[in-house]
Each structure stands twice: as C-alpha cells, then as structure tokens.
Short mmCIF file of C-alpha atoms in Angstrom, two decimals:
data_model
loop_
_atom_site.label_atom_id
_atom_site.label_comp_id
_atom_site.label_asym_id
_atom_site.label_seq_id
_atom_site.Cartn_x
_atom_site.Cartn_y
_atom_site.Cartn_z
CA MET A 1 171.56 31.78 35.45
CA ALA A 2 174.34 33.95 36.79
CA GLY A 3 173.86 35.92 39.71
CA LEU A 4 175.53 39.18 41.00
CA GLU A 5 178.51 38.89 43.46
CA PRO A 6 177.52 39.19 47.22
CA SER A 7 179.34 42.45 47.58
CA GLY A 8 177.14 43.84 44.45
CA GLN A 9 180.36 44.21 42.48
CA ARG A 10 179.93 43.08 38.73
CA LYS A 11 182.20 40.42 37.27
CA LYS A 12 183.12 40.54 33.61
CA LEU A 13 181.15 38.00 31.48
CA ILE A 14 182.61 39.15 28.20
CA GLN A 15 185.89 40.65 27.52
CA ALA A 16 187.06 41.49 23.96
CA ASP A 17 190.69 42.78 23.40
CA ASN A 18 191.92 44.21 20.20
CA ILE A 19 189.53 41.80 18.31
CA TRP A 20 190.14 41.41 14.28
CA LYS A 21 188.09 39.82 11.96
CA TYR A 22 188.90 39.57 8.23
CA PHE A 23 186.80 38.06 5.27
CA GLY A 24 189.20 37.60 2.60
CA SER A 25 191.57 40.51 2.56
CA VAL A 26 188.97 42.87 4.15
CA ALA A 27 189.10 43.67 7.63
CA VAL A 28 185.52 44.09 8.98
CA LEU A 29 186.55 44.37 12.81
CA LYS A 30 189.78 46.39 13.46
CA GLY A 31 190.98 46.22 17.08
CA VAL A 32 187.86 46.16 18.95
CA ASP A 33 187.68 46.37 22.59
CA LEU A 34 184.48 45.58 24.74
CA THR A 35 183.27 44.27 27.84
CA LEU A 36 179.94 43.16 29.33
CA GLU A 37 179.35 42.73 33.05
CA THR A 38 176.81 40.94 35.13
CA GLY A 39 173.77 42.87 35.15
CA GLN A 40 174.46 44.96 32.47
CA ILE A 41 172.70 46.15 29.46
CA HIS A 42 175.52 47.07 26.82
CA ALA A 43 173.86 48.66 23.69
CA LEU A 44 175.75 48.68 20.28
CA LEU A 45 174.89 51.31 17.65
CA GLY A 46 176.45 51.72 14.25
CA GLY A 47 175.79 52.02 10.66
CA ASN A 48 174.97 49.04 8.47
CA GLY A 49 178.26 47.11 7.92
CA ALA A 50 179.97 48.84 11.03
CA GLY A 51 180.88 45.38 12.46
CA LYS A 52 178.25 44.87 15.14
CA SER A 53 176.51 41.69 13.98
CA THR A 54 180.02 40.18 12.91
CA LEU A 55 181.24 40.80 16.52
CA MET A 56 178.10 39.14 18.24
CA ARG A 57 178.46 36.29 15.85
CA ILE A 58 181.89 35.80 17.09
CA ILE A 59 180.78 35.67 20.57
CA ALA A 60 177.75 33.32 19.51
CA GLY A 61 180.55 31.02 17.75
CA LEU A 62 179.41 31.43 14.42
CA HIS A 63 182.85 33.14 13.37
CA HIS A 64 186.47 32.73 14.66
CA VAL A 65 188.56 35.69 15.98
CA ASP A 66 191.51 36.27 13.59
CA GLN A 67 193.51 38.43 15.99
CA GLY A 68 193.22 39.59 19.52
CA ASP A 69 191.65 37.77 22.40
CA LEU A 70 188.13 36.88 23.64
CA TYR A 71 187.14 35.77 27.33
CA ILE A 72 184.34 34.50 28.53
CA ASN A 73 183.82 34.49 32.31
CA GLY A 74 187.28 35.10 32.35
CA GLU A 75 188.19 31.88 30.41
CA HIS A 76 190.19 32.52 26.99
CA ALA A 77 187.44 31.52 24.25
CA ASN A 78 189.09 32.37 20.79
CA LYS A 79 187.87 29.01 19.35
CA LEU A 80 183.93 29.01 20.30
CA THR A 81 181.59 26.98 18.37
CA PRO A 82 177.75 27.53 18.46
CA VAL A 83 177.45 24.33 20.67
CA LEU A 84 180.12 25.55 23.09
CA SER A 85 178.71 29.01 23.08
CA ARG A 86 175.44 27.67 24.20
CA GLN A 87 176.98 25.59 26.74
CA LEU A 88 178.55 28.84 28.19
CA GLY A 89 175.11 30.51 28.49
CA ILE A 90 175.09 32.74 25.37
CA HIS A 91 172.14 33.10 23.03
CA LEU A 92 171.97 35.16 20.10
CA VAL A 93 168.34 36.50 19.12
CA PRO A 94 168.86 37.21 15.19
CA GLN A 95 167.28 40.32 13.64
CA GLU A 96 165.45 38.16 11.27
CA PRO A 97 163.67 35.26 13.10
CA MET A 98 164.69 31.89 12.17
CA LEU A 99 161.98 29.55 12.88
CA PHE A 100 160.68 26.16 11.42
CA PRO A 101 157.38 27.34 10.11
CA ASN A 102 155.42 24.00 10.05
CA LEU A 103 156.46 23.26 13.61
CA SER A 104 154.31 24.46 16.54
CA ILE A 105 155.66 27.50 18.76
CA GLU A 106 156.50 25.14 21.50
CA GLU A 107 158.46 22.81 19.28
CA ASN A 108 160.39 25.66 18.00
CA VAL A 109 161.17 26.95 21.64
CA LEU A 110 162.02 23.64 23.23
CA MET A 111 164.18 22.00 20.07
CA ASN A 112 166.92 19.86 21.23
CA MET A 113 166.44 20.73 24.88
CA LYS A 114 166.74 17.74 27.27
CA GLY A 115 164.59 17.05 30.35
CA ASN A 116 161.00 16.20 31.22
CA ARG A 117 158.68 17.57 28.40
CA SER A 118 155.84 18.25 31.00
CA GLU A 119 158.08 20.11 33.11
CA LEU A 120 159.29 22.04 30.37
CA HIS A 121 155.87 22.92 29.10
CA THR A 122 155.02 23.99 32.51
CA ARG A 123 158.19 26.36 32.55
CA LEU A 124 157.39 27.66 29.28
CA ILE A 125 153.77 28.59 29.90
CA ALA A 126 154.97 30.40 33.11
CA LEU A 127 157.76 32.40 31.08
CA ILE A 128 155.12 33.31 28.50
CA LYS A 129 152.90 34.78 31.18
CA GLU A 130 155.90 36.73 32.62
CA VAL A 131 156.77 38.42 29.63
CA GLY A 132 153.16 39.20 28.76
CA ALA A 133 153.00 37.51 25.34
CA ASN A 134 149.81 36.11 23.91
CA LEU A 135 150.85 32.86 22.04
CA ASP A 136 149.06 29.40 21.26
CA LEU A 137 151.92 27.10 21.75
CA GLN A 138 150.18 24.56 19.65
CA SER A 139 149.93 26.87 16.65
CA PRO A 140 152.29 26.63 13.65
CA ALA A 141 155.16 29.13 13.94
CA GLY A 142 154.85 30.09 10.31
CA GLN A 143 151.33 31.75 11.03
CA LEU A 144 152.97 34.32 13.45
CA GLU A 145 153.51 37.79 12.53
CA VAL A 146 157.02 39.22 12.71
CA ALA A 147 156.63 40.76 16.35
CA ASP A 148 155.42 37.38 17.74
CA GLN A 149 158.22 35.38 15.81
CA GLN A 150 160.65 37.69 17.68
CA MET A 151 159.05 36.76 20.96
CA VAL A 152 159.60 33.10 20.20
CA GLU A 153 163.42 33.80 19.48
CA ILE A 154 163.51 35.33 22.69
CA LEU A 155 161.92 32.78 24.47
CA ARG A 156 164.25 30.12 23.20
CA GLY A 157 167.18 31.96 25.10
CA LEU A 158 165.22 32.84 28.32
CA ILE A 159 163.96 29.19 28.83
CA ARG A 160 167.61 27.92 28.43
CA ASP A 161 168.61 30.32 31.34
CA ALA A 162 170.92 32.17 29.13
CA SER A 163 173.41 34.35 31.29
CA ILE A 164 174.65 36.13 28.36
CA LEU A 165 171.77 37.34 25.83
CA ILE A 166 172.55 38.95 22.46
CA LEU A 167 169.36 40.87 21.06
CA ASP A 168 169.85 41.98 17.52
CA GLU A 169 167.28 44.62 16.67
CA PRO A 170 164.73 42.90 18.98
CA THR A 171 162.22 45.60 18.78
CA SER A 172 162.29 46.64 15.20
CA ALA A 173 158.94 44.85 14.71
CA LEU A 174 157.32 45.39 18.09
CA THR A 175 154.72 48.01 19.06
CA PRO A 176 155.44 50.51 22.08
CA ARG A 177 153.44 48.25 24.43
CA GLU A 178 155.47 45.08 23.32
CA VAL A 179 158.75 47.03 23.91
CA ASN A 180 157.76 47.96 27.35
CA ARG A 181 157.12 44.40 28.18
CA LEU A 182 160.30 43.45 26.53
CA PHE A 183 162.32 46.22 28.74
CA GLU A 184 160.53 45.02 31.75
CA ARG A 185 161.64 41.37 31.28
CA MET A 186 165.29 42.42 30.41
CA ARG A 187 165.46 44.38 33.49
CA ALA A 188 164.30 41.44 35.46
CA LEU A 189 166.98 39.65 34.02
CA THR A 190 169.87 42.03 34.75
CA ALA A 191 168.70 42.03 38.34
CA GLN A 192 169.52 38.22 38.26
CA GLY A 193 172.99 38.91 36.87
CA VAL A 194 172.26 38.48 33.26
CA GLY A 195 174.29 40.47 30.82
CA ILE A 196 172.54 41.60 27.71
CA PHE A 197 173.89 43.07 24.52
CA PHE A 198 171.25 45.24 22.88
CA ILE A 199 171.78 46.03 19.37
CA SER A 200 169.42 48.95 18.16
CA HIS A 201 169.15 51.93 15.96
CA LYS A 202 166.76 53.78 18.02
CA LEU A 203 168.27 56.41 20.17
CA ASN A 204 165.36 56.71 22.61
CA GLU A 205 165.28 52.94 23.48
CA ILE A 206 168.97 52.87 24.21
CA ARG A 207 168.54 56.03 26.28
CA GLU A 208 165.76 54.27 28.09
CA ILE A 209 167.37 50.75 28.74
CA ALA A 210 171.21 50.73 28.22
CA ASP A 211 173.71 51.25 30.78
CA ILE A 212 176.59 51.85 28.57
CA VAL A 213 176.62 52.18 24.70
CA SER A 214 179.33 51.50 22.29
CA ILE A 215 179.34 53.03 18.85
CA LEU A 216 181.04 51.36 15.88
CA ARG A 217 181.97 52.64 12.69
CA ASP A 218 184.03 51.08 10.00
CA GLY A 219 184.89 48.07 12.35
CA LYS A 220 186.27 50.18 15.11
CA VAL A 221 184.67 51.39 18.60
CA VAL A 222 184.74 55.12 18.11
CA MET A 223 182.93 56.22 21.15
CA ALA A 224 181.69 54.38 24.24
CA GLY A 225 180.40 55.44 27.65
CA PRO A 226 176.90 55.83 29.13
CA PRO A 227 174.15 57.14 26.87
CA LYS A 228 173.34 60.21 29.10
CA THR A 229 176.89 61.65 28.54
CA TYR A 230 176.23 62.05 24.91
CA THR A 231 173.70 64.20 22.82
CA ASP A 232 171.85 62.70 19.83
CA PRO A 233 173.85 64.94 17.44
CA GLU A 234 177.11 63.65 18.92
CA ILE A 235 176.10 60.00 18.67
CA VAL A 236 175.00 60.51 15.01
CA ARG A 237 178.13 62.26 14.11
CA ALA A 238 179.95 59.28 15.54
CA MET A 239 178.36 56.88 13.55
CA THR A 240 178.32 58.63 10.16
CA HIS A 241 181.39 61.09 10.70
CA VAL A 242 179.10 63.78 9.01
CA GLU A 243 177.20 66.45 10.62
CA GLY A 244 173.69 65.35 11.32
CA GLY A 245 170.94 65.26 13.72
CA THR A 246 167.65 63.40 14.76
CA GLY A 247 164.99 66.01 13.88
CA ASN A 248 162.60 66.11 11.37
CA VAL A 249 164.74 65.44 8.29
CA LEU A 250 161.63 66.57 6.01
CA GLY A 251 160.79 69.89 7.89
CA ASP A 252 157.35 70.77 9.03
CA ARG A 253 155.11 68.98 6.45
CA HIS A 254 151.91 69.34 8.19
CA GLN A 255 151.37 73.01 6.98
CA ALA A 256 150.90 71.79 3.18
CA GLU A 257 147.03 72.61 2.43
CA SER A 258 146.36 71.32 -1.03
CA TYR A 259 147.16 68.27 -2.85
CA GLY A 260 146.13 66.87 -6.19
CA GLU A 261 142.90 64.56 -6.93
CA PRO A 262 142.60 61.66 -4.84
CA VAL A 263 144.36 58.67 -6.37
CA LEU A 264 143.57 55.94 -3.96
CA GLU A 265 140.06 55.84 -2.27
CA VAL A 266 139.04 52.93 0.15
CA LYS A 267 135.26 52.75 0.80
CA ASP A 268 133.70 50.89 3.83
CA LEU A 269 136.30 48.25 3.21
CA CYS A 270 136.19 44.92 5.19
CA GLY A 271 138.32 41.84 4.95
CA GLU A 272 140.33 39.22 6.94
CA GLY A 273 141.58 41.02 10.18
CA PHE A 274 139.67 44.49 9.58
CA ALA A 275 136.41 46.01 9.10
CA HIS A 276 134.82 49.26 7.68
CA LEU A 277 137.91 51.07 6.68
CA SER A 278 137.20 54.35 4.77
CA PHE A 279 139.99 56.84 3.49
CA SER A 280 141.19 58.42 0.45
CA ILE A 281 144.95 59.66 -0.63
CA LYS A 282 145.47 62.40 -2.71
CA ALA A 283 148.39 62.86 -5.27
CA GLY A 284 151.40 64.16 -3.47
CA GLU A 285 150.08 63.22 0.08
CA VAL A 286 151.51 60.94 2.78
CA LEU A 287 148.82 59.25 4.75
CA GLY A 288 150.17 57.63 8.05
CA LEU A 289 148.67 54.42 9.05
CA ALA A 290 149.13 53.54 12.59
CA GLY A 291 148.27 50.95 15.13
CA VAL A 292 149.59 47.88 17.16
CA VAL A 293 150.51 44.74 15.83
CA GLY A 294 147.56 42.78 14.98
CA SER A 295 145.52 45.78 14.49
CA GLY A 296 144.89 44.85 10.90
CA ARG A 297 147.23 47.19 9.26
CA THR A 298 149.22 44.71 6.96
CA GLU A 299 146.01 42.78 6.30
CA LEU A 300 144.50 45.96 5.09
CA ALA A 301 147.48 46.76 2.74
CA GLU A 302 147.65 43.23 1.29
CA THR A 303 143.67 43.25 0.46
CA ILE A 304 144.32 46.83 -1.27
CA TYR A 305 147.12 45.37 -3.32
CA GLY A 306 145.16 42.15 -4.12
CA ILE A 307 147.09 39.45 -2.14
CA ARG A 308 143.83 39.04 0.13
CA LYS A 309 140.35 38.98 -0.97
CA VAL A 310 138.11 41.58 -0.02
CA ALA A 311 134.77 40.65 1.77
CA ARG A 312 132.95 43.92 1.33
CA GLY A 313 133.56 47.62 0.08
CA LYS A 314 135.34 49.20 -2.76
CA VAL A 315 138.97 50.15 -3.72
CA LEU A 316 139.26 52.90 -6.56
CA ILE A 317 142.62 53.94 -8.17
CA ALA A 318 142.38 57.13 -9.96
CA GLY A 319 138.48 56.70 -10.00
CA GLU A 320 138.83 53.21 -11.60
CA ASP A 321 137.52 50.19 -9.69
CA ALA A 322 140.26 48.05 -8.14
CA THR A 323 138.24 46.05 -5.58
CA HIS A 324 138.80 42.47 -6.78
CA THR A 325 142.23 42.72 -8.47
CA SER A 326 145.36 40.47 -8.31
CA PRO A 327 148.91 42.13 -7.45
CA GLN A 328 149.79 42.17 -11.22
CA MET A 329 146.42 43.88 -12.10
CA SER A 330 147.36 46.44 -9.03
CA LEU A 331 150.74 47.13 -10.65
CA ASP A 332 149.34 47.59 -14.04
CA MET A 333 146.98 50.17 -12.55
CA GLY A 334 150.13 51.94 -10.62
CA LEU A 335 149.77 50.55 -7.09
CA VAL A 336 153.03 49.30 -5.61
CA TYR A 337 153.41 47.43 -2.40
CA LEU A 338 156.60 47.24 -0.20
CA PRO A 339 155.93 44.54 2.18
CA GLU A 340 156.99 44.39 5.92
CA ASP A 341 159.15 41.37 5.76
CA ARG A 342 161.84 41.82 3.20
CA GLN A 343 163.41 38.35 3.74
CA SER A 344 160.27 36.29 3.12
CA SER A 345 157.98 38.50 1.07
CA GLY A 346 160.21 41.28 -0.66
CA LEU A 347 163.50 39.81 -1.81
CA PHE A 348 164.67 37.07 -3.85
CA VAL A 349 167.77 36.70 -1.44
CA ASN A 350 169.78 34.16 -3.66
CA ALA A 351 169.19 36.11 -6.74
CA PRO A 352 171.36 39.04 -8.13
CA LEU A 353 171.06 42.72 -6.99
CA SER A 354 170.13 43.73 -10.54
CA TRP A 355 167.32 41.21 -11.01
CA ASN A 356 165.91 41.84 -7.83
CA ALA A 357 165.53 45.73 -8.61
CA SER A 358 163.75 44.68 -11.97
CA SER A 359 161.68 41.83 -10.81
CA LEU A 360 158.32 43.78 -10.51
CA VAL A 361 158.67 45.00 -14.10
CA LEU A 362 160.25 41.96 -16.09
CA TYR A 363 156.77 40.70 -17.66
CA ARG A 364 156.31 43.94 -19.02
CA GLU A 365 159.58 43.95 -21.24
CA PRO A 366 160.71 41.56 -23.93
CA ALA A 367 163.18 38.94 -22.87
CA TRP A 368 166.00 39.96 -25.08
CA LEU A 369 165.95 43.41 -23.49
CA GLN A 370 166.05 42.81 -19.95
CA VAL A 371 169.50 42.15 -19.10
CA ASP A 372 170.57 45.35 -20.44
CA LYS A 373 167.79 47.21 -18.95
CA GLU A 374 168.37 45.44 -15.53
CA GLU A 375 171.91 46.77 -15.28
CA ILE A 376 171.02 50.33 -16.56
CA ARG A 377 168.00 50.58 -14.06
CA PHE A 378 170.15 49.12 -11.27
CA GLN A 379 173.05 51.55 -11.70
CA GLU A 380 170.26 54.24 -11.54
CA TYR A 381 169.12 53.25 -8.17
CA VAL A 382 172.60 52.56 -6.77
CA LYS A 383 173.15 56.23 -7.32
CA LYS A 384 169.78 57.46 -6.46
CA LEU A 385 169.33 55.34 -3.12
CA GLY A 386 173.16 55.15 -2.26
CA ILE A 387 173.28 51.44 -2.43
CA VAL A 388 176.51 50.09 -1.05
CA CYS A 389 177.49 46.69 -3.02
CA SER A 390 180.44 45.38 -5.06
CA ASP A 391 178.73 44.12 -7.96
CA SER A 392 175.43 43.99 -9.55
CA GLY A 393 175.56 40.30 -9.82
CA GLN A 394 176.05 39.47 -5.98
CA ALA A 395 173.27 37.97 -3.95
CA VAL A 396 170.97 40.09 -2.20
CA LYS A 397 171.79 38.08 0.91
CA THR A 398 175.38 39.16 1.02
CA LEU A 399 174.18 42.83 1.85
CA SER A 400 173.78 44.49 4.95
CA GLY A 401 170.08 44.92 6.26
CA GLY A 402 169.93 48.43 5.36
CA ASN A 403 171.26 47.96 1.86
CA GLN A 404 168.79 45.14 1.21
CA GLN A 405 165.93 47.37 2.08
CA LYS A 406 167.46 49.87 -0.35
CA ILE A 407 167.14 47.04 -2.92
CA LEU A 408 163.73 46.46 -2.16
CA LEU A 409 162.72 50.24 -2.42
CA ALA A 410 164.45 50.05 -5.71
CA LYS A 411 162.30 47.11 -6.86
CA CYS A 412 159.25 49.22 -5.93
CA LEU A 413 160.21 52.43 -7.66
CA ALA A 414 161.18 50.72 -10.76
CA ALA A 415 157.53 49.90 -11.19
CA LYS A 416 156.82 53.82 -11.35
CA PRO A 417 154.11 53.86 -8.79
CA ARG A 418 151.05 56.32 -8.83
CA VAL A 419 150.20 54.81 -5.41
CA LEU A 420 153.14 53.29 -2.96
CA ILE A 421 152.08 51.39 0.00
CA LEU A 422 155.01 51.39 2.40
CA ASP A 423 154.81 48.84 5.26
CA GLU A 424 157.50 49.31 7.93
CA PRO A 425 159.82 50.68 5.19
CA THR A 426 162.71 51.71 7.86
CA ARG A 427 162.37 48.34 9.95
CA GLY A 428 166.09 47.29 11.21
CA VAL A 429 167.95 49.93 9.31
CA ASP A 430 170.49 52.46 11.00
CA VAL A 431 170.17 56.34 11.38
CA ALA A 432 171.83 57.24 7.91
CA VAL A 433 169.58 54.69 5.85
CA ARG A 434 166.49 55.91 7.42
CA ALA A 435 167.54 59.47 6.71
CA ASP A 436 167.78 58.38 3.04
CA ILE A 437 164.51 56.74 2.94
CA TYR A 438 162.84 59.56 4.32
CA ARG A 439 164.34 61.86 1.77
CA ILE A 440 163.31 59.31 -1.08
CA ILE A 441 159.62 59.44 0.39
CA ASP A 442 159.71 63.19 0.30
CA GLU A 443 160.86 63.09 -3.26
CA LEU A 444 158.17 60.68 -4.41
CA ALA A 445 155.38 62.77 -2.74
CA THR A 446 156.70 66.00 -4.42
CA SER A 447 156.56 64.24 -7.54
CA GLY A 448 152.91 63.49 -7.05
CA VAL A 449 152.96 59.86 -5.84
CA ALA A 450 150.23 59.16 -3.25
CA ILE A 451 151.72 57.26 -0.42
CA LEU A 452 150.19 54.97 2.36
CA LEU A 453 152.68 54.80 5.35
CA ILE A 454 152.58 52.07 7.53
CA SER A 455 154.85 52.15 10.72
CA SER A 456 154.99 51.11 14.29
CA ASP A 457 157.34 53.92 14.91
CA HIS A 458 154.91 56.82 16.16
CA ASP A 459 157.83 59.43 15.82
CA GLU A 460 158.20 58.31 11.98
CA VAL A 461 154.56 58.50 11.35
CA GLN A 462 154.44 62.11 12.84
CA ARG A 463 157.33 63.26 10.97
CA LEU A 464 156.26 62.01 7.63
CA SER A 465 152.67 62.16 7.34
CA GLN A 466 150.05 65.14 6.66
CA ARG A 467 147.23 63.14 8.16
CA VAL A 468 147.23 60.01 10.19
CA LEU A 469 144.70 57.10 10.22
CA THR A 470 144.76 55.07 13.41
CA MET A 471 143.58 51.37 13.60
CA ALA A 472 142.69 49.47 16.67
CA HIS A 473 141.42 45.77 17.06
CA GLY A 474 140.83 45.75 13.04
CA HIS A 475 138.59 49.00 13.34
CA PRO A 476 139.50 52.72 12.22
CA ALA A 477 140.13 54.49 15.63
CA GLY A 478 140.30 57.70 14.34
CA MET A 479 141.94 60.50 11.87
CA LEU A 480 144.48 62.80 13.29
CA GLU A 481 145.38 66.24 11.01
CA GLY A 482 147.83 69.06 11.36
CA LYS A 483 148.67 69.84 14.72
CA GLU A 484 146.59 67.13 16.14
CA ILE A 485 149.26 64.66 15.01
CA THR A 486 151.48 64.11 18.02
CA VAL A 487 153.31 60.79 19.16
CA ASP A 488 151.33 60.99 22.29
CA ALA A 489 148.01 61.19 20.20
CA ILE A 490 148.87 58.44 17.75
CA ALA A 491 149.88 55.98 20.74
CA GLN A 492 146.85 56.66 22.46
CA MET A 493 144.44 56.35 19.54
CA SER A 494 146.35 53.04 18.42
CA PHE A 495 145.44 51.59 21.79
CA GLY A 496 141.80 52.48 21.59
CA VAL A 497 141.64 55.60 23.84
CA ASN A 498 138.51 57.76 22.72
CA THR A 499 139.04 59.88 19.81
CA GLU A 500 137.54 63.01 20.95
CA GLU A 501 139.28 62.90 24.30
CA VAL A 502 142.74 62.41 22.54
CA LYS A 503 142.03 65.36 20.15
CA ALA A 504 140.79 67.65 22.94
CA SER A 505 144.11 67.22 24.51
CA CYS A 506 146.16 68.03 21.62
#
C-alpha cells in the first residue's frame, strides 16, 4: 500500500493527459486531463454518458487509450490490461456488484489470491471488523442484499492492498450509517497514502468526503477544483449546461390536505423479515417508506406484490382482498412494483428496449398486435421520459444506468398502475435523471395514482412524501406527517429513536 512522502508532499498516482476514446466513430472522451495524488479523494461528477465510467475503465485496463497519454506512478501506461492494472495496485469497485452468487462471501473476496488461506481468512475477519460490516463469510453471496454485495466488492480491493481505489457509485444502496462507515474507512486509507476516485451523484457526499471534484459533460472536464469553491447550482449547471438547482423540484407538497379514497390498505401484515405493519395510501398520495437496509422494506414490498407469502394480516386494493395474490394477479388489480435491483430483478438486459418497456403487459395482448404496440408504446415513453437511445431494438445493457432506470419506469407505467410501489427509484442516477423521475412521480400522483416510495435517501423521502412511515428491525417505528417530516426525524426514527421524542423535537 502506498505511503505519503516523508516531507508530507503528495505524489501523482494517476496522470491523464489529453485522453481521447472512441467507440466506432463516436468520441466518448474528448481531451480529458485528470490527476490523482497519494492520500487524495478525487470525486467525479457528471450526467449519465458524460464519460466517467469509460475513463475509469481505461484506468482499470478494460479499455485502451486511443489518443493522449496515461501515466501510473509516473510510468507510461497506455496499454493497460486488467491483470497489469491489478498488479499496479488499481482496483475498480463496479456500480453493479459482480459476484458469484453460489460461492461464499469469503470465496468471492479471496478468489485468485495467492498465499496461506488461514492467514488470508484472519486478515479478512480483521478487515470486516475495521469497516464495521456484519457478514457471515460462509453464507452464499447470492443471498446478500445490494448494500452488502457492494461491501463485498469493496473488501475485494482492500484486502489486495490497493493503492488506487475506484469506487463507482459505492453509496447508492447504502444507508446513512453504512455511508459513514465507508467514509471512515476511506479516510483511514487516504491517511496511508491510498488515492481514491469516487464517482457519485450525491452532492452532499462529495462535499463531505472529496478533496477535489472534476465535473464531466459530453466527454470533457468542464469544471475542476475543491468542492467548497462551487455552489450546488453552479455544479448542476456545469453538468447539464442548463439553469437548475437542487431544491425541492416538486415544491411544498406537505400542504395538501385531501386525497381520494384509500387504494391500498395494509392491515397488521406479517411476513418474512417484518411484522405488524398497518397503513393505507389514498389516491394521489405519496407515502414514503424509510428505514435502514435490513429493516424489512423490500420484503414488505415483495409481500404486498405477491412475490413472498403473507404470514398474517390483510392487503386490500380498492377494497378488494389481495392478501394471497401472485404478481400477475396484482398487476390485474392495478398494483405495479418497480424493484430495487434493475439488473437482476427489473430488466431483461439482453432484450430490446421496446420489448422491455412492454414486458409487463404482453400477456394481455394478442401476439399479432404486440410488435406494433410495442413500438408505439416505446416511442411514447421515449418522449415522456426523455430516454436517450439510438434504436428501439438495441439491448438494454448498452444504455447508461440512468436510461436503464427510465426503461424500467416505462415498463411499470405501461401497466397503467392504480398503486405503484417504487423501491429505490433513483438509485445510481444523475441529478438530471433524478429530476425527471421526480417529475414523473408528481404527475402520477396528480393523476390519482397511489404511490409507496421506498428510498434510502432521506432527503428524497422528505421532498416527495405527504406522509412517511419508518421501519426499524422489521417493525413500524412511527409515522411522520406535515411539518414533522424532516431529514433528521426520518433518520432518527429509522434507527429506532423514540417516536415521541423525535416528534417533540420537530
């Protein structure tokens, strides 16, 4: 692991000079200059397709430089390979975890590592304690929630003594407590001389952790410097080249006093990972559901939708019993679920865009009508959601993360929901896409759709919800309404702080 120079001076770990990268005739990087020094956290910010991930994949040896020069520890490195990159101490933690689901956590972390297995096992246990993770090393990686999968990816790099760490949206599925632990570990690593590239769309996190931020737009670095030298509106304008801000894009929605009749009612519901949940959502209302990862939020959503079995209690949709339904029965009753993990649970990544957008409703339509309807429906959502693509027949996996999320949202909207469950709808998307999704949520609520919004982003929950139900350890922690809904109140109740104490402080 790299150390700081005796004089305290930083040395350059990465230097990119006038980097260009083409895919076919399209330039995706256009003369990028960038450096990473020992002990430095360098944040990269930019819209989907701005070139952040391409640049990092070049450094990780997954792509080659077409023009310009790349230096690693002062040595020319235009022809990096993944193996050579790892040998040079570079480790890329991808946005979407890439684990072997049937292997244990320990087998995933230590894969291809040389050395005494007993000693490696001891090192891994010590490292897990340092980062504050709670992992059973012998359990299959496929059983982990997204946040824990992300931590396993990070552990892969840390145990290999990476001197250059690339974190691509590492906090997108982490709770605030887990983010704090990750940041503590990042600071400890930089104190030892490790340099970290930190890709994130969360401005508050960049301000908290980064020494320098570089903003990319259309393959170019358009702004670079310490985060404190720029305001949030300046950063957003640099990313989008349009006027914008980070305020409440929906305005103050907490003043609404009346909605339609209850569309979704949950009565003393118990299931795998949660117990005794009761709430209702009226037509046109957004009910936020907050809680740390492991609190039972996703398990609750999957049980309501019919993926998991109900142990006790009732679910009603527009007054009709929907307690023991299947996902298809839920769809027929107007209940639609947008899952947390778009890669494994939401999209068919190798299938065409137009087919994905219609995949929830194909069973309702005669086969001879499907192709024409797919294309018409897809073009409608391209316009409505601002999906950026070249052709309706291209595979979903060829799109940026933000545009993949829009395809998933189009798939849900095509089913014409009366009740829409959104599980982490803005995970891993940029500021502009986030604003688009907020706008769609607002339009859906205005049209009378009842929405259950599950999010680990407490600011997002506060901005969008008329009421907020919090969960802790699988049980209801309390309900916040109106002026009670603050980021601090949501966070405290999610961690089990006494409900009445929290409300009294509002």
